Short mmCIF file of N, CA and C in Angstrom, two decimals:
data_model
loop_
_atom_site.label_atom_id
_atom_site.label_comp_id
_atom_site.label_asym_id
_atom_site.label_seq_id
_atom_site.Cartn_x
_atom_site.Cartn_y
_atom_site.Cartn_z
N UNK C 725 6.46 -9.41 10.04
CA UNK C 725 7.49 -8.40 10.15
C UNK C 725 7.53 -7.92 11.60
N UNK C 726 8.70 -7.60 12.30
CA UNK C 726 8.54 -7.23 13.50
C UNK C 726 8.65 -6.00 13.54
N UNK C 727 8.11 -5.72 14.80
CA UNK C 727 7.57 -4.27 14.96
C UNK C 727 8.79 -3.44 14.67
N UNK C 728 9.85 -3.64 15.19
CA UNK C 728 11.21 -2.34 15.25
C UNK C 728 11.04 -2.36 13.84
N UNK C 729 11.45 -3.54 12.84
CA UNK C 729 11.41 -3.31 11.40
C UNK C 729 10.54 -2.04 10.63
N UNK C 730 8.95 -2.59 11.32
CA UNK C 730 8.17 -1.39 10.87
C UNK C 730 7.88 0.07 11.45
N UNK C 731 9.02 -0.16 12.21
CA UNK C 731 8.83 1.26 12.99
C UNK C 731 10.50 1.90 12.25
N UNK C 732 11.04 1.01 11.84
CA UNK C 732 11.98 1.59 11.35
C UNK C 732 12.00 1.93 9.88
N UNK C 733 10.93 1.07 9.30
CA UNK C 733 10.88 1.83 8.01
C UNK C 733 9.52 3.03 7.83
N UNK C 734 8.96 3.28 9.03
CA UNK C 734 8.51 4.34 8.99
C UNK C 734 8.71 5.63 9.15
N UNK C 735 10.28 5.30 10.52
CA UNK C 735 11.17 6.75 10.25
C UNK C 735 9.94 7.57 11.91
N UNK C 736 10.91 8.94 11.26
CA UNK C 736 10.13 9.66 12.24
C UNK C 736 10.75 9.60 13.73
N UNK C 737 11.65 9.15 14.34
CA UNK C 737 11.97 9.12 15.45
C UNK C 737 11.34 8.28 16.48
N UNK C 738 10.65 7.34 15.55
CA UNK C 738 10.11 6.36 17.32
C UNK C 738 10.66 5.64 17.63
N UNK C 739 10.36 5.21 18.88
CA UNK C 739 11.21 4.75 19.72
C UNK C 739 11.57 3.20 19.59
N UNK C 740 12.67 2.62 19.49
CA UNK C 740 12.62 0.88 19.41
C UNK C 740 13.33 0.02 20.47
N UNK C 741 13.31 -1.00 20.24
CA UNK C 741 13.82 -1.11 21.35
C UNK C 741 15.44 -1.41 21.25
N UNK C 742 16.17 -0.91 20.50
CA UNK C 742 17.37 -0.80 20.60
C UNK C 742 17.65 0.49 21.29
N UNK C 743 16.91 1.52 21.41
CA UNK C 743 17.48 2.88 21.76
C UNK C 743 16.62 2.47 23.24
N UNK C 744 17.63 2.43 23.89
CA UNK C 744 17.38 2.45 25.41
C UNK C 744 16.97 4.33 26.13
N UNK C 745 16.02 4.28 27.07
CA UNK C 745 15.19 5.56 27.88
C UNK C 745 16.23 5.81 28.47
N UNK C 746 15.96 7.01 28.91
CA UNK C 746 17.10 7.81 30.06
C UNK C 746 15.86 8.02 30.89
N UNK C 747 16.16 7.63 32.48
CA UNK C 747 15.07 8.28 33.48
C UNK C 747 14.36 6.93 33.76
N UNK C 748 13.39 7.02 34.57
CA UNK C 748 12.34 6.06 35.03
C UNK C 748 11.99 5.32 33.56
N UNK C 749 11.73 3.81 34.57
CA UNK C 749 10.81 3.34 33.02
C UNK C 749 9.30 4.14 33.14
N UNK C 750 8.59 4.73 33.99
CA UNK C 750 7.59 5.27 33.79
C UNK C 750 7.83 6.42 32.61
N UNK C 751 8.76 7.17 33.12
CA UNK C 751 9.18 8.68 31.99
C UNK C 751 9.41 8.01 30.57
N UNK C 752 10.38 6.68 30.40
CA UNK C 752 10.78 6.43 28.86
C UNK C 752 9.13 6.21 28.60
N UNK C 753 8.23 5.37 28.73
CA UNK C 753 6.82 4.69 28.58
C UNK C 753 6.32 5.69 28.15
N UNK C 754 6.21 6.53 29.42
CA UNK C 754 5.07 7.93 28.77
C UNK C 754 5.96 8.57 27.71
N UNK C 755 7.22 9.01 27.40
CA UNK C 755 7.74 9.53 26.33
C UNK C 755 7.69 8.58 24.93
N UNK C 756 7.66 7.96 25.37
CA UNK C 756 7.95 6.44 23.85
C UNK C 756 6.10 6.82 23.27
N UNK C 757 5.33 6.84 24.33
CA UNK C 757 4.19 6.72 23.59
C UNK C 757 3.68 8.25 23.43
N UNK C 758 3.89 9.49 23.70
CA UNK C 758 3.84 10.47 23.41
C UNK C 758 5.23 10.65 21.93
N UNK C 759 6.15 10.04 21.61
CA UNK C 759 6.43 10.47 20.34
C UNK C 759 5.63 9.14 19.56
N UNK C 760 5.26 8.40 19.47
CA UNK C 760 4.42 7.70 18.77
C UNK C 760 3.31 8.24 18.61
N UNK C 761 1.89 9.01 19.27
CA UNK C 761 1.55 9.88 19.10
C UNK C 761 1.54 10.91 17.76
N UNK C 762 2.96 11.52 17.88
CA UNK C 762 3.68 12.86 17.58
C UNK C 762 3.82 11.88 16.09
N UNK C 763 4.19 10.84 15.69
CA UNK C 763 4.33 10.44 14.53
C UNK C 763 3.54 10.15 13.70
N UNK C 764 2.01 9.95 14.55
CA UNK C 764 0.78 9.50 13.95
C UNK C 764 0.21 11.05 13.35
N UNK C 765 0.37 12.21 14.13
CA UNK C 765 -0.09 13.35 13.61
C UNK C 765 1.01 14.26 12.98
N UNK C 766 2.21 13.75 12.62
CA UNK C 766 2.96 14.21 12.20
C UNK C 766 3.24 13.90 10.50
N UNK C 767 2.47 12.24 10.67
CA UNK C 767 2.77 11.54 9.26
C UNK C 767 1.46 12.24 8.53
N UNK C 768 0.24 11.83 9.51
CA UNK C 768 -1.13 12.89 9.06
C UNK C 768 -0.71 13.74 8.36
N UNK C 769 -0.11 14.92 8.71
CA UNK C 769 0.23 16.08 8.37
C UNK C 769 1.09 16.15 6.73
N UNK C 770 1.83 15.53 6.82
CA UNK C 770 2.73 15.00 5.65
C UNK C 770 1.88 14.94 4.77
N UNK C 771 0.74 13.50 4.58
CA UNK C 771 -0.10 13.13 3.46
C UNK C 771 -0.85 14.13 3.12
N UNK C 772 -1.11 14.97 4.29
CA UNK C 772 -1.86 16.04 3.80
C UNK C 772 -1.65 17.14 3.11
N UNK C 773 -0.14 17.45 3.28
CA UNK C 773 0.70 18.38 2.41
C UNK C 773 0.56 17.85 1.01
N UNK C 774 1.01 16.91 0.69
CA UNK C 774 1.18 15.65 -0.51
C UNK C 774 0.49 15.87 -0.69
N UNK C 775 -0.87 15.49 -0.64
CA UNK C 775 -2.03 15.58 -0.89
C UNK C 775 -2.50 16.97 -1.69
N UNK C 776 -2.42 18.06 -0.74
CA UNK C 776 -2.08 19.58 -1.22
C UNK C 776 -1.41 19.70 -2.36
N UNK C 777 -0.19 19.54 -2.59
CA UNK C 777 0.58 19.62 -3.56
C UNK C 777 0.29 18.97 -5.05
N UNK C 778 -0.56 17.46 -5.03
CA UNK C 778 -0.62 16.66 -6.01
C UNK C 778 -1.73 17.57 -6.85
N UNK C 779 -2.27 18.18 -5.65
CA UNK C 779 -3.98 18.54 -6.34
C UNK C 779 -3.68 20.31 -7.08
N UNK C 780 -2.36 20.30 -6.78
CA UNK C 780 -1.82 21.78 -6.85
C UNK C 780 -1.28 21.19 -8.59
N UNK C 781 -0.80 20.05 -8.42
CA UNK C 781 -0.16 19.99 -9.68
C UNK C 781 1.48 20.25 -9.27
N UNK C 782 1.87 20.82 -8.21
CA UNK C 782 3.23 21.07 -8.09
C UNK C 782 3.99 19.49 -7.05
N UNK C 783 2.72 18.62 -6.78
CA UNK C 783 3.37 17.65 -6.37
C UNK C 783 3.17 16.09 -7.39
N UNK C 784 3.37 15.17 -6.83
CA UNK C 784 3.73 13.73 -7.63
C UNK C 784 2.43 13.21 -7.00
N UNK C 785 1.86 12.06 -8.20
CA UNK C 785 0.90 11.39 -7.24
C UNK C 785 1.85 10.12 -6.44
N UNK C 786 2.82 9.84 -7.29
CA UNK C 786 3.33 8.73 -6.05
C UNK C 786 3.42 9.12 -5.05
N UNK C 787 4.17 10.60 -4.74
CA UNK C 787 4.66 10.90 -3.66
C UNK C 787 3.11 11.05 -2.44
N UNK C 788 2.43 11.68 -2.88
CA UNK C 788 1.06 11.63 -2.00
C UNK C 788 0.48 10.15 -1.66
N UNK C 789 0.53 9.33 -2.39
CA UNK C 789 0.03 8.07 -2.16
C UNK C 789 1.34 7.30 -1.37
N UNK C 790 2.89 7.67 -0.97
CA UNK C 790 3.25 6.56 -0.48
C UNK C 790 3.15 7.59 1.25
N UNK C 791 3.21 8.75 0.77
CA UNK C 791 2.94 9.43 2.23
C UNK C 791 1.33 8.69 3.03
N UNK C 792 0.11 8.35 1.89
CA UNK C 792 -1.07 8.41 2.41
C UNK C 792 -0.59 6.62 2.78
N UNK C 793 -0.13 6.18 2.83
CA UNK C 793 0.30 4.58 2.65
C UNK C 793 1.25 4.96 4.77
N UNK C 794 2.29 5.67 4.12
CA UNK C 794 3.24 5.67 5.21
C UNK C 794 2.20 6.22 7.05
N UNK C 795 1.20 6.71 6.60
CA UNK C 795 0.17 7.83 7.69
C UNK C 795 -0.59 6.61 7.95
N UNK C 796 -1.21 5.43 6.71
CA UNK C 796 -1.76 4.86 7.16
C UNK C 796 -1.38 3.38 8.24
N UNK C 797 -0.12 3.17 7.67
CA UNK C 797 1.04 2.17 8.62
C UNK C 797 1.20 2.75 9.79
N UNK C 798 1.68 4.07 10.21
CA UNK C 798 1.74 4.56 11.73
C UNK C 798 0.29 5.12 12.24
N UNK C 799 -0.71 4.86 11.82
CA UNK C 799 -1.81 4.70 12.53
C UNK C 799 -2.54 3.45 12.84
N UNK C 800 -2.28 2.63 12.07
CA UNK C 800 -2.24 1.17 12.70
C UNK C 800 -1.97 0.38 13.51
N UNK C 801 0.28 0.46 12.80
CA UNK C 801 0.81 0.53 14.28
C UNK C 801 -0.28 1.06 15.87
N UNK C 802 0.10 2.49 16.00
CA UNK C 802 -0.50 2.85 16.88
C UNK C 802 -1.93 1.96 17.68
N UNK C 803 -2.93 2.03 16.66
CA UNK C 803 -4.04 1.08 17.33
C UNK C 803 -3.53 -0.25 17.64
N UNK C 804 -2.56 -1.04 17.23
CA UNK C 804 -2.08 -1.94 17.55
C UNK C 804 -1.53 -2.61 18.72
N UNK C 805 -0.67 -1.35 19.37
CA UNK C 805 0.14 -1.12 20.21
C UNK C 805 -1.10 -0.44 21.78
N UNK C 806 -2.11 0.23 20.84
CA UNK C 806 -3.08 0.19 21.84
C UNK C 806 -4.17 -1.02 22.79
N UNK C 807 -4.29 -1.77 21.11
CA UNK C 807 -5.08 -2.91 21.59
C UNK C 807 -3.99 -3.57 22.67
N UNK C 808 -3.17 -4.14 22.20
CA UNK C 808 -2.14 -5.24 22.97
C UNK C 808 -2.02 -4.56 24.90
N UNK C 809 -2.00 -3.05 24.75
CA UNK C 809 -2.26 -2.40 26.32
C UNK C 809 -3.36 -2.42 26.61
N UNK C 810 -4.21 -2.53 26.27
CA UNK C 810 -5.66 -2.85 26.75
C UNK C 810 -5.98 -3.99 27.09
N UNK C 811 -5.21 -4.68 26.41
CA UNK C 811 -5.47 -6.64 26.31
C UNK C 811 -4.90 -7.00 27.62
N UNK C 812 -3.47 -6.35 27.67
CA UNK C 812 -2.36 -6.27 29.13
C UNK C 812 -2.75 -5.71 30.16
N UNK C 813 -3.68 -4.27 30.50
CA UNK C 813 -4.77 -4.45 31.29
C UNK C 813 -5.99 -4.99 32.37
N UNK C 814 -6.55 -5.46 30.98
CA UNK C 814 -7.33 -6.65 31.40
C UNK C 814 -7.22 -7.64 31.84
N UNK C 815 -6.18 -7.92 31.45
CA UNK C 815 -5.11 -9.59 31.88
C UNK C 815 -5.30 -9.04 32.76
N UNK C 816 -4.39 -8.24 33.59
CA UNK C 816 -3.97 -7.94 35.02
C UNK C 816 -4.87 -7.32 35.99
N UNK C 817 -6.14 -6.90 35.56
CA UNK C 817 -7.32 -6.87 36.24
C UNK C 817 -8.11 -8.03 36.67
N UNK C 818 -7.96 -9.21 35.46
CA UNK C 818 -8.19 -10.33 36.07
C UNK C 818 -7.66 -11.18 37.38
N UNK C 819 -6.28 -11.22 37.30
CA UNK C 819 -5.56 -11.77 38.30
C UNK C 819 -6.45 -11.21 39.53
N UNK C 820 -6.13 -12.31 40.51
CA UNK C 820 -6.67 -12.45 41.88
C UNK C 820 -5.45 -11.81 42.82
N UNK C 821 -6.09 -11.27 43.63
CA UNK C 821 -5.41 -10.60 44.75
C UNK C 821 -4.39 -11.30 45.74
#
């Protein structure tokens, strides 16, 4: 599945690459990965409500389990998107001068 796909069925406002940055590519970069970020502790937050609610009895267990499902996809993502910059990094630390 490609990434926009799963960034699009995760919602939340991140960034893909159809929605083009306004400003430096440095500013879109650091903003793209500061709301990615914002989605990882935002979805957190969600399951945790869900979570709250199920145990309250005033919520659904589906609903807590596809939130704890949806928190766990945009934290993946995320490490994902981390490894591959770390990997891109290194590459380019290798290269010779």
């Amino acid at each position: 599945m490609a990434i926009e796909a799963v960034i699009g069925s995760i919602g939340h406002g991140l960034p893909t690459a159809a929605t083009p940055q306004a400003g430096s590519g440095a500013d879109g970069f650091a903003q793209s990965l500061g709301r990615l970020v914002s989605a990882v502790e935002s979805t957190g937050g969600e399951a945790n409500q869900s979570i709250g609610r199920m145990l309250d009895g005033t919520g659904d267990v589906h609903e807590a389990m596809i939130a704890l499902q949806r928190a766990d996809m945009t934290l993946q993502l995320t490490v994902q998107i981390r490894n591959k910059l770390v990997s891109a990094y290194q590459e380019i630390m290798r290269m010779p001068i």
